[in-house]
């Protein structure tokens, strides 16, 4: 038993491990797998496997510098997508009580109370006034 444990310890020593890109690849795998099941596209079958193999290969890689660079690129691409997804979630959660609008000057996102009509808003970020029309 100790021999197996030592072999595993030796094998995993110095491996890169799990990072944010690993979780992103797993999420992509789940999405592709569900699409494959729902749409029955043969081309997705092989692509799902490639994504999973690539995710596992990255965790077992010993080239930490290259994997770190890949993760940085992934985080740079994923950041704006994640922000939009969070905003979508918040808009859905607050759909009865609030409206989200962009500031016309600095493009900051403002959460406004859901009151119909024309309103003058002062942006808390740039402190400039602008008008907002809320229909419903
Ligand atoms: Zn502003």
JSON list of N, CA and C in Angstrom, two decimals, residues 45-93:
[
{"chain": "A", "resi": 45, "resn": "UNK", "atom": "N", "xyz": [-19.39, 14.78, -30.30]},
{"chain": "A", "resi": 45, "resn": "UNK", "atom": "CA", "xyz": [-18.94, 13.63, -29.52]},
{"chain": "A", "resi": 45, "resn": "UNK", "atom": "C", "xyz": [-17.42, 13.63, -29.39]},
{"chain": "A", "resi": 46, "resn": "UNK", "atom": "N", "xyz": [-16.72, 13.78, -30.51]},
{"chain": "A", "resi": 46, "resn": "UNK", "atom": "CA", "xyz": [-15.26, 13.80, -30.47]},
{"chain": "A", "resi": 46, "resn": "UNK", "atom": "C", "xyz": [-14.72, 15.05, -29.82]},
{"chain": "A", "resi": 47, "resn": "UNK", "atom": "N", "xyz": [-15.40, 16.18, -30.06]},
{"chain": "A", "resi": 47, "resn": "UNK", "atom": "CA", "xyz": [-14.93, 17.44, -29.50]},
{"chain": "A", "resi": 47, "resn": "UNK", "atom": "C", "xyz": [-15.03, 17.45, -27.98]},
{"chain": "A", "resi": 48, "resn": "UNK", "atom": "N", "xyz": [-16.09, 16.83, -27.43]},
{"chain": "A", "resi": 48, "resn": "UNK", "atom": "CA", "xyz": [-16.24, 16.71, -25.97]},
{"chain": "A", "resi": 48, "resn": "UNK", "atom": "C", "xyz": [-15.04, 15.99, -25.38]},
{"chain": "A", "resi": 49, "resn": "UNK", "atom": "N", "xyz": [-14.66, 14.89, -26.00]},
{"chain": "A", "resi": 49, "resn": "UNK", "atom": "CA", "xyz": [-13.53, 14.11, -25.51]},
{"chain": "A", "resi": 49, "resn": "UNK", "atom": "C", "xyz": [-12.23, 14.90, -25.58]},
{"chain": "A", "resi": 50, "resn": "UNK", "atom": "N", "xyz": [-12.06, 15.67, -26.65]},
{"chain": "A", "resi": 50, "resn": "UNK", "atom": "CA", "xyz": [-10.85, 16.48, -26.78]},
{"chain": "A", "resi": 50, "resn": "UNK", "atom": "C", "xyz": [-10.75, 17.52, -25.68]},
{"chain": "A", "resi": 51, "resn": "UNK", "atom": "N", "xyz": [-11.87, 18.15, -25.36]},
{"chain": "A", "resi": 51, "resn": "UNK", "atom": "CA", "xyz": [-11.87, 19.16, -24.30]},
{"chain": "A", "resi": 51, "resn": "UNK", "atom": "C", "xyz": [-11.50, 18.53, -22.97]},
{"chain": "A", "resi": 52, "resn": "UNK", "atom": "N", "xyz": [-12.05, 17.37, -22.68]},
{"chain": "A", "resi": 52, "resn": "UNK", "atom": "CA", "xyz": [-11.76, 16.69, -21.41]},
{"chain": "A", "resi": 52, "resn": "UNK", "atom": "C", "xyz": [-10.30, 16.24, -21.34]},
{"chain": "A", "resi": 53, "resn": "UNK", "atom": "N", "xyz": [-9.79, 15.69, -22.44]},
{"chain": "A", "resi": 53, "resn": "UNK", "atom": "CA", "xyz": [-8.40, 15.24, -22.47]},
{"chain": "A", "resi": 53, "resn": "UNK", "atom": "C", "xyz": [-7.46, 16.44, -22.30]},
{"chain": "A", "resi": 54, "resn": "UNK", "atom": "N", "xyz": [-7.79, 17.56, -22.97]},
{"chain": "A", "resi": 54, "resn": "UNK", "atom": "CA", "xyz": [-6.96, 18.75, -22.84]},
{"chain": "A", "resi": 54, "resn": "UNK", "atom": "C", "xyz": [-6.96, 19.26, -21.40]},
{"chain": "A", "resi": 55, "resn": "UNK", "atom": "N", "xyz": [-8.13, 19.25, -20.74]},
{"chain": "A", "resi": 55, "resn": "UNK", "atom": "CA", "xyz": [-8.21, 19.71, -19.34]},
{"chain": "A", "resi": 55, "resn": "UNK", "atom": "C", "xyz": [-7.36, 18.82, -18.44]},
{"chain": "A", "resi": 56, "resn": "UNK", "atom": "N", "xyz": [-7.44, 17.51, -18.64]},
{"chain": "A", "resi": 56, "resn": "UNK", "atom": "CA", "xyz": [-6.65, 16.60, -17.81]},
{"chain": "A", "resi": 56, "resn": "UNK", "atom": "C", "xyz": [-5.16, 16.72, -18.12]},
{"chain": "A", "resi": 57, "resn": "UNK", "atom": "N", "xyz": [-4.83, 16.88, -19.40]},
{"chain": "A", "resi": 57, "resn": "UNK", "atom": "CA", "xyz": [-3.42, 17.03, -19.78]},
{"chain": "A", "resi": 57, "resn": "UNK", "atom": "C", "xyz": [-2.81, 18.27, -19.15]},
{"chain": "A", "resi": 58, "resn": "UNK", "atom": "N", "xyz": [-3.60, 19.36, -19.08]},
{"chain": "A", "resi": 58, "resn": "UNK", "atom": "CA", "xyz": [-3.10, 20.60, -18.47]},
{"chain": "A", "resi": 58, "resn": "UNK", "atom": "C", "xyz": [-2.79, 20.39, -16.98]},
{"chain": "A", "resi": 59, "resn": "UNK", "atom": "N", "xyz": [-3.67, 19.64, -16.28]},
{"chain": "A", "resi": 59, "resn": "UNK", "atom": "CA", "xyz": [-3.44, 19.45, -14.84]},
{"chain": "A", "resi": 59, "resn": "UNK", "atom": "C", "xyz": [-2.21, 18.60, -14.58]},
{"chain": "A", "resi": 60, "resn": "UNK", "atom": "N", "xyz": [-1.89, 17.71, -15.52]},
{"chain": "A", "resi": 60, "resn": "UNK", "atom": "CA", "xyz": [-0.74, 16.82, -15.31]},
{"chain": "A", "resi": 60, "resn": "UNK", "atom": "C", "xyz": [0.55, 17.36, -15.92]},
{"chain": "A", "resi": 61, "resn": "UNK", "atom": "N", "xyz": [0.48, 18.51, -16.57]},
{"chain": "A", "resi": 61, "resn": "UNK", "atom": "CA", "xyz": [1.65, 19.08, -17.22]},
{"chain": "A", "resi": 61, "resn": "UNK", "atom": "C", "xyz": [2.66, 19.56, -16.17]},
{"chain": "A", "resi": 62, "resn": "UNK", "atom": "N", "xyz": [3.94, 19.49, -16.55]},
{"chain": "A", "resi": 62, "resn": "UNK", "atom": "CA", "xyz": [4.99, 20.01, -15.66]},
{"chain": "A", "resi": 62, "resn": "UNK", "atom": "C", "xyz": [5.50, 21.37, -16.11]},
{"chain": "A", "resi": 63, "resn": "UNK", "atom": "N", "xyz": [5.00, 21.86, -17.23]},
{"chain": "A", "resi": 63, "resn": "UNK", "atom": "CA", "xyz": [5.41, 23.16, -17.75]},
{"chain": "A", "resi": 63, "resn": "UNK", "atom": "C", "xyz": [4.53, 24.24, -17.13]},
{"chain": "A", "resi": 64, "resn": "UNK", "atom": "N", "xyz": [4.87, 24.65, -15.93]},
{"chain": "A", "resi": 64, "resn": "UNK", "atom": "CA", "xyz": [4.05, 25.59, -15.17]},
{"chain": "A", "resi": 64, "resn": "UNK", "atom": "C", "xyz": [3.95, 26.95, -15.85]},
{"chain": "A", "resi": 65, "resn": "UNK", "atom": "N", "xyz": [5.04, 27.41, -16.44]},
{"chain": "A", "resi": 65, "resn": "UNK", "atom": "CA", "xyz": [5.03, 28.74, -17.05]},
{"chain": "A", "resi": 65, "resn": "UNK", "atom": "C", "xyz": [4.04, 28.81, -18.21]},
{"chain": "A", "resi": 66, "resn": "UNK", "atom": "N", "xyz": [4.03, 27.80, -19.05]},
{"chain": "A", "resi": 66, "resn": "UNK", "atom": "CA", "xyz": [3.11, 27.79, -20.20]},
{"chain": "A", "resi": 66, "resn": "UNK", "atom": "C", "xyz": [1.66, 27.69, -19.73]},
{"chain": "A", "resi": 67, "resn": "UNK", "atom": "N", "xyz": [1.40, 26.84, -18.72]},
{"chain": "A", "resi": 67, "resn": "UNK", "atom": "CA", "xyz": [0.02, 26.68, -18.22]},
{"chain": "A", "resi": 67, "resn": "UNK", "atom": "C", "xyz": [-0.45, 27.97, -17.56]},
{"chain": "A", "resi": 68, "resn": "UNK", "atom": "N", "xyz": [0.47, 28.66, -16.86]},
{"chain": "A", "resi": 68, "resn": "UNK", "atom": "CA", "xyz": [0.12, 29.93, -16.22]},
{"chain": "A", "resi": 68, "resn": "UNK", "atom": "C", "xyz": [-0.23, 30.98, -17.28]},
{"chain": "A", "resi": 69, "resn": "UNK", "atom": "N", "xyz": [0.54, 31.01, -18.37]},
{"chain": "A", "resi": 69, "resn": "UNK", "atom": "CA", "xyz": [0.24, 31.95, -19.47]},
{"chain": "A", "resi": 69, "resn": "UNK", "atom": "C", "xyz": [-1.12, 31.65, -20.09]},
{"chain": "A", "resi": 70, "resn": "UNK", "atom": "N", "xyz": [-1.41, 30.37, -20.30]},
{"chain": "A", "resi": 70, "resn": "UNK", "atom": "CA", "xyz": [-2.72, 29.99, -20.86]},
{"chain": "A", "resi": 70, "resn": "UNK", "atom": "C", "xyz": [-3.84, 30.43, -19.92]},
{"chain": "A", "resi": 71, "resn": "UNK", "atom": "N", "xyz": [-3.62, 30.25, -18.63]},
{"chain": "A", "resi": 71, "resn": "UNK", "atom": "CA", "xyz": [-4.64, 30.63, -17.66]},
{"chain": "A", "resi": 71, "resn": "UNK", "atom": "C", "xyz": [-4.86, 32.14, -17.66]},
{"chain": "A", "resi": 72, "resn": "UNK", "atom": "N", "xyz": [-3.77, 32.90, -17.81]},
{"chain": "A", "resi": 72, "resn": "UNK", "atom": "CA", "xyz": [-3.90, 34.37, -17.86]},
{"chain": "A", "resi": 72, "resn": "UNK", "atom": "C", "xyz": [-4.72, 34.79, -19.07]},
{"chain": "A", "resi": 73, "resn": "UNK", "atom": "N", "xyz": [-4.47, 34.18, -20.22]},
{"chain": "A", "resi": 73, "resn": "UNK", "atom": "CA", "xyz": [-5.25, 34.49, -21.43]},
{"chain": "A", "resi": 73, "resn": "UNK", "atom": "C", "xyz": [-6.71, 34.12, -21.21]},
{"chain": "A", "resi": 74, "resn": "UNK", "atom": "N", "xyz": [-6.94, 32.96, -20.59]},
{"chain": "A", "resi": 74, "resn": "UNK", "atom": "CA", "xyz": [-8.31, 32.53, -20.31]},
{"chain": "A", "resi": 74, "resn": "UNK", "atom": "C", "xyz": [-9.00, 33.54, -19.41]},
{"chain": "A", "resi": 75, "resn": "UNK", "atom": "N", "xyz": [-8.33, 33.98, -18.34]},
{"chain": "A", "resi": 75, "resn": "UNK", "atom": "CA", "xyz": [-8.95, 34.92, -17.41]},
{"chain": "A", "resi": 75, "resn": "UNK", "atom": "C", "xyz": [-9.25, 36.25, -18.08]},
{"chain": "A", "resi": 76, "resn": "UNK", "atom": "N", "xyz": [-8.37, 36.66, -18.99]},
{"chain": "A", "resi": 76, "resn": "UNK", "atom": "CA", "xyz": [-8.58, 37.92, -19.72]},
{"chain": "A", "resi": 76, "resn": "UNK", "atom": "C", "xyz": [-9.81, 37.82, -20.62]},
{"chain": "A", "resi": 77, "resn": "UNK", "atom": "N", "xyz": [-10.03, 36.67, -21.23]},
{"chain": "A", "resi": 77, "resn": "UNK", "atom": "CA", "xyz": [-11.20, 36.47, -22.09]},
{"chain": "A", "resi": 77, "resn": "UNK", "atom": "C", "xyz": [-12.47, 36.22, -21.28]},
{"chain": "A", "resi": 78, "resn": "UNK", "atom": "N", "xyz": [-12.34, 35.51, -20.18]},
{"chain": "A", "resi": 78, "resn": "UNK", "atom": "CA", "xyz": [-13.50, 35.12, -19.37]},
{"chain": "A", "resi": 78, "resn": "UNK", "atom": "C", "xyz": [-14.04, 36.26, -18.53]},
{"chain": "A", "resi": 79, "resn": "UNK", "atom": "N", "xyz": [-13.18, 37.20, -18.14]},
{"chain": "A", "resi": 79, "resn": "UNK", "atom": "CA", "xyz": [-13.59, 38.30, -17.26]},
{"chain": "A", "resi": 79, "resn": "UNK", "atom": "C", "xyz": [-14.81, 39.07, -17.75]},
{"chain": "A", "resi": 80, "resn": "UNK", "atom": "N", "xyz": [-14.79, 39.61, -18.98]},
{"chain": "A", "resi": 80, "resn": "UNK", "atom": "CA", "xyz": [-15.97, 40.34, -19.47]},
{"chain": "A", "resi": 80, "resn": "UNK", "atom": "C", "xyz": [-17.21, 39.46, -19.60]},
{"chain": "A", "resi": 81, "resn": "UNK", "atom": "N", "xyz": [-17.03, 38.20, -19.98]},
{"chain": "A", "resi": 81, "resn": "UNK", "atom": "CA", "xyz": [-18.17, 37.28, -20.10]},
{"chain": "A", "resi": 81, "resn": "UNK", "atom": "C", "xyz": [-18.79, 37.05, -18.73]},
{"chain": "A", "resi": 82, "resn": "UNK", "atom": "N", "xyz": [-17.92, 36.83, -17.73]},
{"chain": "A", "resi": 82, "resn": "UNK", "atom": "CA", "xyz": [-18.40, 36.60, -16.36]},
{"chain": "A", "resi": 82, "resn": "UNK", "atom": "C", "xyz": [-19.17, 37.82, -15.85]},
{"chain": "A", "resi": 83, "resn": "UNK", "atom": "N", "xyz": [-18.65, 39.03, -16.13]},
{"chain": "A", "resi": 83, "resn": "UNK", "atom": "CA", "xyz": [-19.32, 40.25, -15.71]},
{"chain": "A", "resi": 83, "resn": "UNK", "atom": "C", "xyz": [-20.71, 40.35, -16.32]},
{"chain": "A", "resi": 84, "resn": "UNK", "atom": "N", "xyz": [-20.82, 40.05, -17.62]},
{"chain": "A", "resi": 84, "resn": "UNK", "atom": "CA", "xyz": [-22.13, 40.09, -18.28]},
{"chain": "A", "resi": 84, "resn": "UNK", "atom": "C", "xyz": [-23.08, 39.05, -17.72]},
{"chain": "A", "resi": 85, "resn": "UNK", "atom": "N", "xyz": [-22.58, 37.86, -17.42]},
{"chain": "A", "resi": 85, "resn": "UNK", "atom": "CA", "xyz": [-23.43, 36.81, -16.85]},
{"chain": "A", "resi": 85, "resn": "UNK", "atom": "C", "xyz": [-23.94, 37.20, -15.47]},
{"chain": "A", "resi": 86, "resn": "UNK", "atom": "N", "xyz": [-23.08, 37.83, -14.67]},
{"chain": "A", "resi": 86, "resn": "UNK", "atom": "CA", "xyz": [-23.49, 38.28, -13.34]},
{"chain": "A", "resi": 86, "resn": "UNK", "atom": "C", "xyz": [-24.55, 39.37, -13.46]},
{"chain": "A", "resi": 87, "resn": "UNK", "atom": "N", "xyz": [-24.35, 40.29, -14.44]},
{"chain": "A", "resi": 87, "resn": "UNK", "atom": "CA", "xyz": [-25.33, 41.35, -14.65]},
{"chain": "A", "resi": 87, "resn": "UNK", "atom": "C", "xyz": [-26.67, 40.77, -15.10]},
{"chain": "A", "resi": 88, "resn": "UNK", "atom": "N", "xyz": [-26.62, 39.78, -15.98]},
{"chain": "A", "resi": 88, "resn": "UNK", "atom": "CA", "xyz": [-27.86, 39.11, -16.42]},
{"chain": "A", "resi": 88, "resn": "UNK", "atom": "C", "xyz": [-28.59, 38.48, -15.24]},
{"chain": "A", "resi": 89, "resn": "UNK", "atom": "N", "xyz": [-27.82, 37.80, -14.38]},
{"chain": "A", "resi": 89, "resn": "UNK", "atom": "CA", "xyz": [-28.40, 37.17, -13.20]},
{"chain": "A", "resi": 89, "resn": "UNK", "atom": "C", "xyz": [-29.05, 38.21, -12.29]},
{"chain": "A", "resi": 90, "resn": "UNK", "atom": "N", "xyz": [-28.34, 39.33, -12.06]},
{"chain": "A", "resi": 90, "resn": "UNK", "atom": "CA", "xyz": [-28.86, 40.38, -11.20]},
{"chain": "A", "resi": 90, "resn": "UNK", "atom": "C", "xyz": [-30.10, 41.03, -11.81]},
{"chain": "A", "resi": 91, "resn": "UNK", "atom": "N", "xyz": [-30.08, 41.25, -13.13]},
{"chain": "A", "resi": 91, "resn": "UNK", "atom": "CA", "xyz": [-31.25, 41.84, -13.79]},
{"chain": "A", "resi": 91, "resn": "UNK", "atom": "C", "xyz": [-32.46, 40.93, -13.63]},
{"chain": "A", "resi": 92, "resn": "UNK", "atom": "N", "xyz": [-32.27, 39.64, -13.77]},
{"chain": "A", "resi": 92, "resn": "UNK", "atom": "CA", "xyz": [-33.38, 38.71, -13.62]},
{"chain": "A", "resi": 92, "resn": "UNK", "atom": "C", "xyz": [-33.86, 38.68, -12.17]},
{"chain": "A", "resi": 93, "resn": "UNK", "atom": "N", "xyz": [-32.92, 38.66, -11.23]},
{"chain": "A", "resi": 93, "resn": "UNK", "atom": "CA", "xyz": [-33.27, 38.59, -9.81]},
{"chain": "A", "resi": 93, "resn": "UNK", "atom": "C", "xyz": [-34.06, 39.83, -9.38]}
]
